[in-house]
Amino acid sequence: MAVDLSFYKSYLSEEIRDEGRADALLLILEQRGLRIPDDARRRITSCHDTETLRTWLSRAITAPTTEAIFGQE
């Protein structure tokens, strides 16, 4: 029996994953007590590039400031 997995490769599926990455990134920053300026929040939530979100997510674990996840510090 074949299972249709096309949804997992669809644009909608990727968009849902991107939202999850952005939410996780914001959660990490919040839990670390870092201030998240409105412009940074908008930049994170409007990003749809998977590799960029993954990079920011990795940096968020140890970044001293929110701005540092963008490589600005």
Tab-separated table of N, CA, C and O in Angstrom:
chain	number	residue	atom	x	y	z
A	1	MET	N	0.833	-1.175	0.000
A	1	MET	CA	0.000	0.000	0.000
A	1	MET	C	0.885	1.247	0.000
A	1	MET	O	1.713	1.433	0.875
A	2	ALA	N	0.727	2.079	-0.987
A	2	ALA	CA	1.505	3.310	-1.101
A	2	ALA	C	0.829	4.414	-0.289
A	2	ALA	O	-0.388	4.516	-0.239
A	3	VAL	N	1.660	5.211	0.328
A	3	VAL	CA	1.163	6.335	1.119
A	3	VAL	C	1.524	7.623	0.388
A	3	VAL	O	2.656	7.805	-0.048
A	4	ASP	N	0.564	8.509	0.255
A	4	ASP	CA	0.794	9.782	-0.417
A	4	ASP	C	1.507	10.736	0.533
A	4	ASP	O	0.951	11.178	1.529
A	5	LEU	N	2.750	11.030	0.241
A	5	LEU	CA	3.550	11.924	1.079
A	5	LEU	C	3.760	13.282	0.424
A	5	LEU	O	4.586	14.076	0.884
A	6	SER	N	3.002	13.574	-0.611
A	6	SER	CA	3.205	14.819	-1.346
A	6	SER	C	3.007	16.054	-0.472
A	6	SER	O	3.656	17.082	-0.695
A	7	PHE	N	2.139	15.975	0.517
A	7	PHE	CA	1.924	17.126	1.396
A	7	PHE	C	3.220	17.559	2.060
A	7	PHE	O	3.510	18.746	2.198
A	8	TYR	N	4.045	16.594	2.477
A	8	TYR	CA	5.266	16.899	3.205
A	8	TYR	C	6.318	17.578	2.333
A	8	TYR	O	7.283	18.137	2.831
A	9	LYS	N	6.115	17.539	1.028
A	9	LYS	CA	7.025	18.206	0.101
A	9	LYS	C	6.412	19.485	-0.459
A	9	LYS	O	7.035	20.171	-1.241
A	10	SER	N	5.216	19.793	-0.034
A	10	SER	CA	4.489	20.928	-0.592
A	10	SER	C	4.959	22.258	-0.009
A	10	SER	O	5.596	22.330	1.041
A	11	TYR	N	4.577	23.331	-0.714
A	11	TYR	CA	4.879	24.680	-0.260
A	11	TYR	C	4.252	24.940	1.110
A	11	TYR	O	4.882	25.509	1.995
A	12	LEU	N	3.013	24.508	1.296
A	12	LEU	CA	2.311	24.722	2.561
A	12	LEU	C	3.038	24.037	3.708
A	12	LEU	O	3.214	24.609	4.783
A	13	SER	N	3.500	22.844	3.472
A	13	SER	CA	4.227	22.103	4.501
A	13	SER	C	5.512	22.830	4.881
A	13	SER	O	5.849	22.951	6.060
A	14	GLU	N	6.221	23.326	3.889
A	14	GLU	CA	7.461	24.064	4.159
A	14	GLU	C	7.162	25.344	4.923
A	14	GLU	O	7.890	25.720	5.836
A	15	GLU	N	6.080	26.004	4.580
A	15	GLU	CA	5.691	27.228	5.279
A	15	GLU	C	5.385	26.935	6.751
A	15	GLU	O	5.767	27.700	7.644
A	16	ILE	N	4.728	25.830	7.022
A	16	ILE	CA	4.425	25.434	8.397
A	16	ILE	C	5.720	25.157	9.159
A	16	ILE	O	5.879	25.579	10.312
A	17	ARG	N	6.665	24.485	8.519
A	17	ARG	CA	7.949	24.218	9.177
A	17	ARG	C	8.689	25.519	9.459
A	17	ARG	O	9.287	25.684	10.527
A	18	ASP	N	8.656	26.466	8.495
A	18	ASP	CA	9.312	27.758	8.721
A	18	ASP	C	8.698	28.488	9.905
A	18	ASP	O	9.416	29.058	10.731
A	19	GLU	N	7.369	28.454	10.006
A	19	GLU	CA	6.694	29.084	11.153
A	19	GLU	C	7.164	28.451	12.445
A	19	GLU	O	7.397	29.143	13.436
A	20	GLY	N	7.308	27.148	12.449
A	20	GLY	CA	7.765	26.437	13.639
A	20	GLY	C	9.175	26.829	14.018
A	20	GLY	O	9.488	26.996	15.205
A	21	ARG	N	10.036	26.992	13.017
A	21	ARG	CA	11.410	27.410	13.291
A	21	ARG	C	11.431	28.832	13.859
A	21	ARG	O	12.185	29.116	14.798
A	22	ALA	N	10.645	29.705	13.287
A	22	ALA	CA	10.587	31.091	13.780
A	22	ALA	C	10.054	31.115	15.209
A	22	ALA	O	10.598	31.830	16.065
A	23	ASP	N	9.016	30.333	15.471
A	23	ASP	CA	8.464	30.269	16.831
A	23	ASP	C	9.495	29.731	17.815
A	23	ASP	O	9.635	30.241	18.924
A	24	ALA	N	10.223	28.700	17.408
A	24	ALA	CA	11.254	28.112	18.279
A	24	ALA	C	12.357	29.131	18.548
A	24	ALA	O	12.839	29.256	19.682
A	25	LEU	N	12.749	29.845	17.524
A	25	LEU	CA	13.783	30.866	17.667
A	25	LEU	C	13.359	31.948	18.658
A	25	LEU	O	14.114	32.300	19.566
A	26	LEU	N	12.138	32.452	18.502
A	26	LEU	CA	11.633	33.465	19.428
A	26	LEU	C	11.527	32.918	20.843
A	26	LEU	O	11.854	33.614	21.820
A	27	LEU	N	11.103	31.680	20.992
A	27	LEU	CA	10.991	31.060	22.311
A	27	LEU	C	12.353	30.961	22.988
A	27	LEU	O	12.489	31.277	24.177
A	28	ILE	N	13.366	30.554	22.243
A	28	ILE	CA	14.711	30.455	22.817
A	28	ILE	C	15.188	31.820	23.296
A	28	ILE	O	15.698	31.955	24.415
A	29	LEU	N	15.025	32.824	22.458
A	29	LEU	CA	15.449	34.174	22.840
A	29	LEU	C	14.702	34.665	24.077
A	29	LEU	O	15.310	35.225	24.998
A	30	GLU	N	13.391	34.431	24.107
A	30	GLU	CA	12.584	34.845	25.263
A	30	GLU	C	13.012	34.106	26.523
A	30	GLU	O	13.163	34.718	27.590
A	31	GLN	N	13.198	32.810	26.437
A	31	GLN	CA	13.564	32.014	27.608
A	31	GLN	C	14.955	32.361	28.125
A	31	GLN	O	15.232	32.215	29.308
A	32	ARG	N	15.795	32.841	27.241
A	32	ARG	CA	17.136	33.272	27.659
A	32	ARG	C	17.115	34.679	28.238
A	32	ARG	O	18.126	35.179	28.714
A	33	GLY	N	15.951	35.327	28.192
A	33	GLY	CA	15.814	36.663	28.762
A	33	GLY	C	16.358	37.761	27.868
A	33	GLY	O	16.620	38.869	28.353
A	34	LEU	N	16.521	37.483	26.586
A	34	LEU	CA	17.038	38.494	25.671
A	34	LEU	C	15.899	39.365	25.164
A	34	LEU	O	14.805	38.881	24.883
A	35	ARG	N	16.166	40.647	25.055
A	35	ARG	CA	15.189	41.589	24.525
A	35	ARG	C	15.054	41.347	23.026
A	35	ARG	O	16.042	41.166	22.320
A	36	ILE	N	13.809	41.332	22.528
A	36	ILE	CA	13.561	41.117	21.104
A	36	ILE	C	12.877	42.371	20.559
A	36	ILE	O	11.667	42.541	20.700
A	37	PRO	N	13.660	43.252	19.947
A	37	PRO	CA	13.062	44.462	19.376
A	37	PRO	C	12.032	44.106	18.292
A	37	PRO	O	12.124	43.040	17.668
A	38	ASP	N	11.081	44.992	18.080
A	38	ASP	CA	10.033	44.738	17.089
A	38	ASP	C	10.593	44.453	15.704
A	38	ASP	O	10.104	43.578	15.001
A	39	ASP	N	11.641	45.191	15.301
A	39	ASP	CA	12.198	44.962	13.969
A	39	ASP	C	12.837	43.579	13.861
A	39	ASP	O	12.737	42.924	12.821
A	40	ALA	N	13.454	43.094	14.935
A	40	ALA	CA	14.031	41.755	14.926
A	40	ALA	C	12.929	40.695	14.870
A	40	ALA	O	13.031	39.715	14.129
A	41	ARG	N	11.863	40.906	15.630
A	41	ARG	CA	10.728	39.977	15.616
A	41	ARG	C	10.131	39.880	14.206
A	41	ARG	O	9.863	38.798	13.703
A	42	ARG	N	9.964	41.040	13.556
A	42	ARG	CA	9.425	41.049	12.185
A	42	ARG	C	10.370	40.340	11.216
A	42	ARG	O	9.937	39.592	10.344
A	43	ARG	N	11.654	40.586	11.376
A	43	ARG	CA	12.644	39.946	10.494
A	43	ARG	C	12.599	38.432	10.638
A	43	ARG	O	12.646	37.701	9.651
A	44	ILE	N	12.478	37.962	11.858
A	44	ILE	CA	12.424	36.521	12.114
A	44	ILE	C	11.143	35.917	11.550
A	44	ILE	O	11.181	34.908	10.843
A	45	THR	N	10.009	36.519	11.860
A	45	THR	CA	8.731	35.932	11.447
A	45	THR	C	8.469	36.062	9.950
A	45	THR	O	7.668	35.302	9.402
A	46	SER	N	9.138	36.992	9.284
A	46	SER	CA	8.921	37.140	7.839
A	46	SER	C	9.935	36.366	7.008
A	46	SER	O	9.820	36.312	5.785
A	47	CYS	N	10.920	35.757	7.649
A	47	CYS	CA	11.943	34.998	6.921
A	47	CYS	C	11.372	33.648	6.488
A	47	CYS	O	10.802	32.912	7.294
A	48	HIS	N	11.556	33.321	5.219
A	48	HIS	CA	11.088	32.043	4.693
A	48	HIS	C	12.237	31.208	4.125
A	48	HIS	O	11.992	30.206	3.457
A	49	ASP	N	13.454	31.621	4.414
A	49	ASP	CA	14.619	30.875	3.957
A	49	ASP	C	15.029	29.873	5.040
A	49	ASP	O	15.448	30.271	6.132
A	50	THR	N	14.889	28.615	4.738
A	50	THR	CA	15.137	27.557	5.725
A	50	THR	C	16.548	27.605	6.299
A	50	THR	O	16.735	27.492	7.511
A	51	GLU	N	17.533	27.768	5.441
A	51	GLU	CA	18.918	27.786	5.918
A	51	GLU	C	19.195	28.978	6.831
A	51	GLU	O	19.889	28.846	7.834
A	52	THR	N	18.637	30.130	6.494
A	52	THR	CA	18.807	31.311	7.340
A	52	THR	C	18.176	31.081	8.705
A	52	THR	O	18.800	31.368	9.736
A	53	LEU	N	16.957	30.553	8.723
A	53	LEU	CA	16.292	30.281	10.004
A	53	LEU	C	17.081	29.276	10.832
A	53	LEU	O	17.220	29.435	12.047
A	54	ARG	N	17.618	28.252	10.189
A	54	ARG	CA	18.428	27.258	10.919
A	54	ARG	C	19.689	27.899	11.499
A	54	ARG	O	20.083	27.611	12.628
A	55	THR	N	20.312	28.774	10.724
A	55	THR	CA	21.510	29.463	11.208
A	55	THR	C	21.179	30.328	12.410
A	55	THR	O	21.880	30.294	13.429
A	56	TRP	N	20.116	31.119	12.285
A	56	TRP	CA	19.708	31.979	13.402
A	56	TRP	C	19.346	31.150	14.621
A	56	TRP	O	19.674	31.516	15.746
A	57	LEU	N	18.678	30.030	14.415
A	57	LEU	CA	18.281	29.165	15.521
A	57	LEU	C	19.516	28.628	16.242
A	57	LEU	O	19.578	28.617	17.473
A	58	SER	N	20.520	28.220	15.493
A	58	SER	CA	21.770	27.738	16.100
A	58	SER	C	22.470	28.835	16.885
A	58	SER	O	22.954	28.603	17.990
A	59	ARG	N	22.506	30.025	16.324
A	59	ARG	CA	23.160	31.152	16.998
A	59	ARG	C	22.406	31.579	18.253
A	59	ARG	O	23.016	32.066	19.210
A	60	ALA	N	21.086	31.426	18.251
A	60	ALA	CA	20.256	31.872	19.376
A	60	ALA	C	20.602	31.157	20.674
A	60	ALA	O	20.377	31.690	21.756
A	61	ILE	N	21.165	29.989	20.570
A	61	ILE	CA	21.490	29.207	21.765
A	61	ILE	C	22.544	29.897	22.617
A	61	ILE	O	22.476	29.863	23.838
A	62	THR	N	23.494	30.577	21.969
A	62	THR	CA	24.588	31.190	22.723
A	62	THR	C	24.751	32.687	22.494
A	62	THR	O	25.613	33.302	23.108
A	63	ALA	N	23.955	33.274	21.627
A	63	ALA	CA	24.110	34.700	21.294
A	63	ALA	C	23.931	35.581	22.531
A	63	ALA	O	22.998	35.381	23.307
A	64	PRO	N	24.791	36.573	22.696
A	64	PRO	CA	24.668	37.467	23.849
A	64	PRO	C	23.508	38.458	23.708
A	64	PRO	O	23.033	38.987	24.694
A	65	THR	N	23.099	38.720	22.462
A	65	THR	CA	21.982	39.628	22.197
A	65	THR	C	21.192	39.078	21.017
A	65	THR	O	21.674	38.251	20.256
A	66	THR	N	19.969	39.573	20.854
A	66	THR	CA	19.161	39.173	19.706
A	66	THR	C	19.839	39.585	18.405
A	66	THR	O	19.868	38.830	17.435
A	67	GLU	N	20.410	40.768	18.377
A	67	GLU	CA	21.071	41.260	17.175
A	67	GLU	C	22.206	40.341	16.731
A	67	GLU	O	22.504	40.239	15.538
A	68	ALA	N	22.821	39.660	17.680
A	68	ALA	CA	23.944	38.785	17.359
A	68	ALA	C	23.539	37.580	16.507
A	68	ALA	O	24.363	37.042	15.778
A	69	ILE	N	22.274	37.178	16.579
A	69	ILE	CA	21.879	36.027	15.752
A	69	ILE	C	21.916	36.377	14.274
A	69	ILE	O	22.065	35.510	13.427
A	70	PHE	N	21.820	37.685	13.953
A	70	PHE	CA	21.872	38.131	12.562
A	70	PHE	C	23.308	38.382	12.114
A	70	PHE	O	23.533	38.810	10.999
A	71	GLY	N	24.272	38.154	13.017
A	71	GLY	CA	25.673	38.401	12.695
A	71	GLY	C	26.037	39.873	12.746
A	71	GLY	O	26.971	40.307	12.113
A	72	GLN	N	25.280	40.644	13.531
A	72	GLN	CA	25.506	42.085	13.625
A	72	GLN	C	26.281	42.475	14.872
A	72	GLN	O	26.326	43.639	15.234
A	73	GLU	N	26.850	41.521	15.538
A	73	GLU	CA	27.600	41.873	16.749
A	73	GLU	C	28.833	41.026	16.841
A	73	GLU	O	28.925	39.939	16.366
